[in-house]
């Protein structure tokens, strides 16, 4: 279902209203406690479901823990919300084949997240040696449990801007060769190299793309001063890569789908001499994607990317509700949450063109 309204301005037809099937967010951090309470309504306002990342402290490593985290999220939802959190477990060196079987049998847990140890926020418990985890990947392949990958190498000698490409070349290509039936989501792709890899891989390999990587290159973070609210991992890349991501997202290729990687951190922990990685984008996720798709003249491709491809890949039904976006500029607030718990959103204080109504 795709509908749009239009107005005629100087003989050019400009789309000003767009109704699409309700989207899902296939990569989301909501944390726990007060931060969860501050952010969850933003996601529930737009999305039917979201894949919830397990990188809490301590990480979510068992189905039992995921179920209690799921309940905490449900309890934090605004009254009447139908939002469904889709849980994941954090893959560690201690994950058992037994736990993988439990995930395969669970209605509520949808995959394992592989963080190379040290790659990003709360990844210390991640996998230090991926080859040592191959027996676990074999079990996931056998039981058809998706593996969600943070695709960056962590060795100190590699330049931070090359970490994704090196991971794809040295690790991911091995994984997909060894386990051709394993369902893999390469999360938050940021480079032309990752896009090309996913395009040429089998239909078992897909990728999510964030709004910040579609809208910005590394200049947004580094020109005119260091802008910590654009700092996330994988880090923003050069323009050539942003363009490759936009082409992939707007291509209609079902291997690419929406995953915000919205990652709330308290403002003072980002505006810090050692600031945390993560952009908070849940406040305006669909609006940000609409802006990126409009800039590429591809609003007609937004519904597939946002509402169909991810559900199809995970073998879940597409949502039946719809959401409507209207061209109606609005200003993003400077922050969300109480003073000592302030979270600065992506594009704080700036105008966005689209608004969910
Ligand atoms: O920028 C990021 N922030 N990248 C990640 O992979 C993790 C996330 C977080 O949890 O803050
Ligand atoms: Zn993430």
XYZ file of N, CA and C and ligand atoms in Angstrom, residues 27-29 31 53 55 113 115 120 150 187-188 233 260-263, ligand 2:
52
model
N 17.297 -2.646 13.842
C 18.516 -2.520 14.674
C 18.331 -1.332 15.612
N 18.134 -1.625 16.886
C 17.806 -0.539 17.817
C 18.388 -0.809 19.199
N 18.909 0.267 19.825
C 19.329 0.212 21.231
C 18.336 1.030 22.051
N 18.463 0.510 25.738
C 19.009 0.500 27.108
C 17.958 0.006 28.110
N 18.931 -4.545 20.484
C 20.320 -4.962 20.685
C 20.558 -5.390 22.135
N 23.433 -5.317 23.932
C 24.703 -4.879 24.547
C 24.467 -4.033 25.803
N 23.740 -11.512 18.244
C 24.548 -10.392 17.772
C 26.015 -10.693 18.021
N 29.532 -9.141 18.285
C 30.410 -7.974 18.400
C 31.837 -8.472 18.474
N 33.024 -1.658 19.879
C 32.134 -0.522 20.111
C 31.612 -0.520 21.543
N 28.256 -6.928 13.840
C 28.942 -5.626 13.815
C 30.236 -5.878 13.044
N 25.208 -5.511 9.941
C 24.506 -4.349 10.497
C 25.190 -3.043 10.103
N 24.372 -2.008 10.012
C 24.827 -0.629 9.749
C 25.997 -0.565 8.776
N 29.749 4.319 15.648
C 30.586 3.265 15.076
C 29.709 2.250 14.350
N 17.948 1.639 12.388
C 18.441 2.975 12.758
C 19.774 2.939 13.486
N 19.999 1.871 14.282
C 21.118 1.862 15.237
C 20.994 3.059 16.181
N 19.771 3.526 16.397
C 19.584 4.619 17.362
C 20.173 4.161 18.695
N 21.108 4.958 19.224
C 21.916 4.509 20.371
C 22.028 5.649 21.384
Zn 24.017 -0.907 17.207
